[in-house]
Short mmCIF file of C-alpha atoms in Angstrom, two decimals:
data_model
loop_
_atom_site.label_atom_id
_atom_site.label_comp_id
_atom_site.label_asym_id
_atom_site.label_seq_id
_atom_site.Cartn_x
_atom_site.Cartn_y
_atom_site.Cartn_z
CA MET Y 277 202.19 41.91 133.55
CA GLU Y 278 201.87 41.55 129.73
CA ILE Y 279 198.29 40.48 128.50
CA MET Y 280 198.35 37.83 125.83
CA ARG Y 281 196.10 38.49 122.84
CA GLN Y 282 193.36 36.03 122.19
CA TYR Y 283 192.95 35.28 118.44
CA ARG Y 284 189.48 35.11 117.04
CA ILE Y 285 188.90 32.16 114.53
CA LEU Y 286 185.80 31.46 112.44
CA VAL Y 287 185.03 28.04 111.38
CA VAL Y 288 182.61 27.31 108.54
CA ASP Y 289 181.55 23.65 107.88
CA ASP Y 290 178.15 22.09 107.28
CA ASP Y 291 179.28 18.97 109.29
CA ARG Y 292 178.50 19.71 112.90
CA SER Y 293 180.69 16.93 114.16
CA ILE Y 294 183.73 18.58 112.48
CA LEU Y 295 182.68 21.96 113.81
CA LYS Y 296 182.62 20.48 117.27
CA LEU Y 297 185.99 18.82 116.92
CA VAL Y 298 187.72 21.77 115.54
CA LYS Y 299 186.13 24.06 118.10
CA ASN Y 300 187.21 21.89 121.00
CA VAL Y 301 190.77 21.58 119.64
CA LEU Y 302 191.24 25.32 119.11
CA GLU Y 303 189.69 26.29 122.31
CA LEU Y 304 191.98 24.05 124.13
CA ASP Y 305 194.76 26.18 122.64
CA ALA Y 306 193.12 29.26 124.03
CA TYR Y 307 191.51 30.55 120.81
CA ASP Y 308 188.21 32.28 120.60
CA VAL Y 309 186.16 30.31 118.18
CA THR Y 310 182.99 31.15 116.26
CA THR Y 311 181.30 28.42 114.22
CA LEU Y 312 178.90 28.51 111.36
CA ASP Y 313 177.21 25.39 109.92
CA ARG Y 314 175.32 27.09 106.93
CA ILE Y 315 175.72 30.15 104.81
CA GLU Y 316 172.39 31.27 103.68
CA GLU Y 317 173.49 34.71 102.30
CA LEU Y 318 176.73 36.29 101.45
CA GLU Y 319 176.74 38.87 104.19
CA LEU Y 320 180.22 40.41 104.68
CA THR Y 321 179.70 41.43 108.21
CA ASN Y 322 179.63 37.74 109.26
CA PHE Y 323 183.26 37.43 108.32
CA VAL Y 324 185.10 40.67 109.30
CA GLY Y 325 186.80 40.92 112.54
CA TYR Y 326 188.58 37.54 112.72
CA ASP Y 327 192.23 36.73 112.74
CA LEU Y 328 191.89 33.41 110.79
CA ILE Y 329 189.02 31.73 108.79
CA LEU Y 330 188.71 27.92 108.37
CA LEU Y 331 186.41 26.93 105.44
CA ASP Y 332 184.88 23.74 104.16
CA VAL Y 333 184.33 23.53 100.37
CA MET Y 334 181.27 21.29 99.86
CA MET Y 335 178.55 23.33 101.47
CA GLU Y 336 175.06 24.43 100.22
CA PRO Y 337 173.66 26.73 99.05
CA VAL Y 338 176.98 28.65 98.99
CA ASN Y 339 180.03 26.50 98.82
CA GLY Y 340 183.43 27.38 100.13
CA PHE Y 341 185.08 28.41 96.96
CA GLU Y 342 182.31 30.99 96.19
CA LEU Y 343 182.43 32.31 99.77
CA CYS Y 344 186.18 32.65 99.51
CA SER Y 345 186.00 34.51 96.30
CA TYR Y 346 183.40 36.92 97.91
CA ILE Y 347 185.22 37.78 101.25
CA ARG Y 348 188.88 37.69 100.04
CA PRO Y 349 188.92 41.27 98.53
CA HIS Y 350 187.49 42.66 101.87
CA ILE Y 351 189.66 40.80 104.38
CA SER Y 352 193.25 40.23 104.89
CA CYS Y 353 193.41 37.43 107.53
CA PRO Y 354 194.51 33.92 106.49
CA ILE Y 355 191.88 31.76 105.00
CA ILE Y 356 192.53 27.94 105.33
CA PHE Y 357 190.37 25.35 103.44
CA LEU Y 358 189.48 22.21 105.48
CA THR Y 359 187.84 19.75 103.14
CA ALA Y 360 187.57 16.30 101.74
CA LYS Y 361 188.20 17.48 98.14
CA GLU Y 362 191.70 16.11 97.67
CA LEU Y 363 192.48 16.40 93.91
CA GLU Y 364 195.36 18.66 92.90
CA ALA Y 365 193.01 20.55 90.73
CA ASP Y 366 190.71 21.29 93.90
CA LYS Y 367 193.77 22.48 95.92
CA VAL Y 368 194.81 24.87 92.91
CA GLU Y 369 191.20 26.03 92.65
CA GLY Y 370 191.25 26.90 96.36
CA LEU Y 371 194.47 28.71 96.36
CA PHE Y 372 193.35 30.68 93.10
CA ARG Y 373 190.13 31.79 94.91
CA GLY Y 374 192.26 33.44 97.63
CA ALA Y 375 193.05 30.85 100.29
CA ASP Y 376 196.37 30.66 102.08
CA ASP Y 377 196.41 27.01 102.82
CA TYR Y 378 194.53 23.79 102.14
CA ILE Y 379 194.15 20.93 104.45
CA VAL Y 380 192.58 17.71 103.38
CA LYS Y 381 190.10 15.59 105.53
CA PRO Y 382 190.45 13.40 107.55
CA PHE Y 383 193.31 15.47 109.14
CA GLY Y 384 195.33 15.28 112.34
CA THR Y 385 194.44 17.74 115.02
CA LYS Y 386 198.32 18.30 115.55
CA GLU Y 387 198.86 19.29 111.95
CA LEU Y 388 195.78 21.55 112.07
CA LEU Y 389 196.97 23.40 115.17
CA ALA Y 390 200.61 23.57 113.78
CA ARG Y 391 199.24 25.24 110.51
CA VAL Y 392 196.95 27.71 112.43
CA ARG Y 393 199.83 28.69 114.72
CA ALA Y 394 202.15 29.19 111.74
CA HIS Y 395 199.66 31.45 109.86
CA LEU Y 396 199.03 33.52 113.01
CA ARG Y 397 202.76 33.91 113.64
CA ARG Y 398 203.12 35.22 110.12
CA GLU Y 399 200.26 37.63 110.59
CA GLU Y 400 201.98 38.96 113.76
CA ARG Y 401 205.10 39.87 111.77
CA ARG Y 402 203.03 41.48 109.11
CA GLU Y 403 201.08 43.54 111.54
CA GLU Y 404 204.09 44.85 113.38
CA ARG Y 405 204.29 47.85 111.16
CA TYR Y 406 201.32 50.04 111.10
CA SER Y 407 200.40 53.70 112.14
CA GLU Y 408 197.08 54.74 113.69
CA ILE Y 409 196.02 58.01 112.22
CA ALA Y 410 192.52 59.85 112.50
CA SER Y 411 191.00 56.61 113.96
CA CYS Y 412 192.34 54.42 111.08
CA GLN Y 413 195.05 51.92 110.85
CA PHE Y 414 197.51 52.42 107.81
CA TYR Y 415 199.62 49.34 106.79
CA PRO Y 416 202.45 50.58 104.62
CA GLU Y 417 203.74 47.17 103.54
CA ARG Y 418 200.46 46.16 101.85
CA TYR Y 419 198.96 49.62 101.23
CA GLU Y 420 195.77 48.95 103.29
CA VAL Y 421 193.83 51.18 105.54
CA ALA Y 422 191.44 49.71 108.20
CA CYS Y 423 188.74 52.12 109.18
CA PHE Y 424 185.04 51.74 110.42
CA GLY Y 425 185.21 48.02 110.30
CA LYS Y 426 186.35 48.06 106.68
CA VAL Y 427 189.72 46.99 105.04
CA LEU Y 428 190.56 49.19 102.08
CA LYS Y 429 193.35 48.16 99.52
CA PHE Y 430 195.12 50.89 97.57
CA SER Y 431 197.82 51.24 95.19
CA GLU Y 432 201.16 52.62 96.46
CA ARG Y 433 200.60 56.25 95.19
CA GLU Y 434 196.97 56.19 96.37
CA PHE Y 435 198.10 55.07 99.83
CA LYS Y 436 200.79 57.70 100.12
CA LEU Y 437 198.23 60.52 99.14
CA LEU Y 438 195.68 59.30 101.65
CA HIS Y 439 198.35 58.85 104.42
CA LEU Y 440 199.55 62.41 103.83
CA LEU Y 441 196.12 63.94 104.15
CA ALA Y 442 195.27 61.83 107.20
CA SER Y 443 198.47 62.94 108.91
CA ASN Y 444 197.44 66.67 108.42
CA PRO Y 445 193.65 66.55 108.85
CA LYS Y 446 193.27 70.21 109.34
CA GLN Y 447 195.27 71.30 106.34
CA THR Y 448 194.12 71.69 102.78
CA PHE Y 449 196.57 70.81 100.03
CA SER Y 450 196.65 72.02 96.30
CA ALA Y 451 197.29 69.53 93.68
CA GLU Y 452 200.57 71.20 93.11
CA ARG Y 453 201.57 70.96 96.71
CA LEU Y 454 200.57 67.24 96.77
CA HIS Y 455 202.61 66.63 93.73
CA THR Y 456 205.70 68.30 95.22
CA LEU Y 457 205.47 66.38 98.49
CA LEU Y 458 204.68 63.01 97.19
CA TYR Y 459 206.15 62.72 93.70
CA PRO Y 460 209.03 65.28 93.45
CA GLU Y 461 210.87 63.07 90.92
CA SER Y 462 207.88 62.84 88.59
CA SER Y 463 207.24 64.76 85.55
CA GLU Y 464 204.63 67.38 85.02
CA THR Y 465 202.32 64.71 83.58
CA GLN Y 466 202.12 63.37 87.13
CA LEU Y 467 200.53 66.64 88.36
CA ARG Y 468 197.53 65.95 86.25
CA SER Y 469 197.21 62.53 87.88
CA ILE Y 470 196.56 63.80 91.44
CA SER Y 471 192.87 64.22 90.50
CA GLU Y 472 192.90 60.74 89.03
CA TYR Y 473 194.33 59.17 92.29
CA VAL Y 474 191.69 61.24 94.33
CA TYR Y 475 188.97 59.77 92.04
CA GLN Y 476 190.23 56.15 92.51
CA ILE Y 477 190.42 56.52 96.28
CA ARG Y 478 186.83 57.87 96.30
CA GLN Y 479 185.51 55.08 94.18
CA LYS Y 480 187.15 52.36 96.27
CA CYS Y 481 185.88 54.03 99.46
CA LYS Y 482 182.42 54.43 98.06
CA GLN Y 483 182.18 50.66 97.32
CA GLU Y 484 182.49 50.16 101.05
CA GLY Y 485 179.91 52.93 101.90
CA LEU Y 486 182.59 55.52 102.93
CA GLN Y 487 183.20 59.10 101.71
CA ALA Y 488 186.75 59.95 101.13
CA ILE Y 489 188.72 63.19 100.59
CA ALA Y 490 186.94 66.51 100.77
CA THR Y 491 187.31 69.09 98.05
CA VAL Y 492 187.70 72.76 98.92
CA ARG Y 493 186.62 74.58 95.92
CA GLY Y 494 189.37 76.71 94.41
CA VAL Y 495 191.94 75.60 97.03
CA GLY Y 496 192.48 71.71 96.97
CA TYR Y 497 192.00 68.65 98.87
CA ARG Y 498 191.81 67.77 102.68
CA TRP Y 499 191.31 64.81 104.79
CA GLN Y 500 187.87 62.98 105.00
CA LEU Y 501 187.07 59.50 105.53
CA GLU Y 502 183.72 58.58 107.04
CA PRO Y 503 180.50 56.64 106.48
CA GLU Y 504 178.27 57.99 103.76
CA ILE Y 505 175.07 59.76 104.81
CA SER Y 506 172.04 58.12 103.50
CA LYS Y 507 169.83 60.34 101.18
CA ALA Y 508 166.70 58.28 101.88
#
């Protein structure tokens, strides 16, 4: 018998009556719902691991626009604003900050459910293609890697380089070999760019507290992606 996936949804609103209403509506549709009525600090760990996030805008001390701008670079799930701010400029601002949709209060519960279902269906289609390598999930359509609770976004060339190393974790590749395998059509100038791609990958991972790509002196590069070890 096939086990149906239960989607996790986070609802953030300082109006507890709205939280209760939305939670009840979504739970009746078999969603796993978590609610927050106040954001004291921007702590990323409070917002990862969800399939969809519903956000109010007019909250204190951190408003929804600020929160969306903070979490969007780190998560790929749909974000929907649920707010009384109804001006076109507000909607544009919300979408500019990284939201995927904007629902104005007061709202109908049927419309809310329809929009939530539509976004989750879209995510199902997006998530169909991924490969799991070395305990990480590689998403080739959006050049993202999910590992250790982090979602890392790369350029196309960075993603291909990291994917090749992860697929051959026990092998060390010279820059020349990486160039031949990944960019055979490119000029010799691209050969010098291998080290630049490695540097960019390392910088992006370091921002998330991860060490990426080991250097074997005099030989080349090999797969590595793990939490940084504190030197304290």
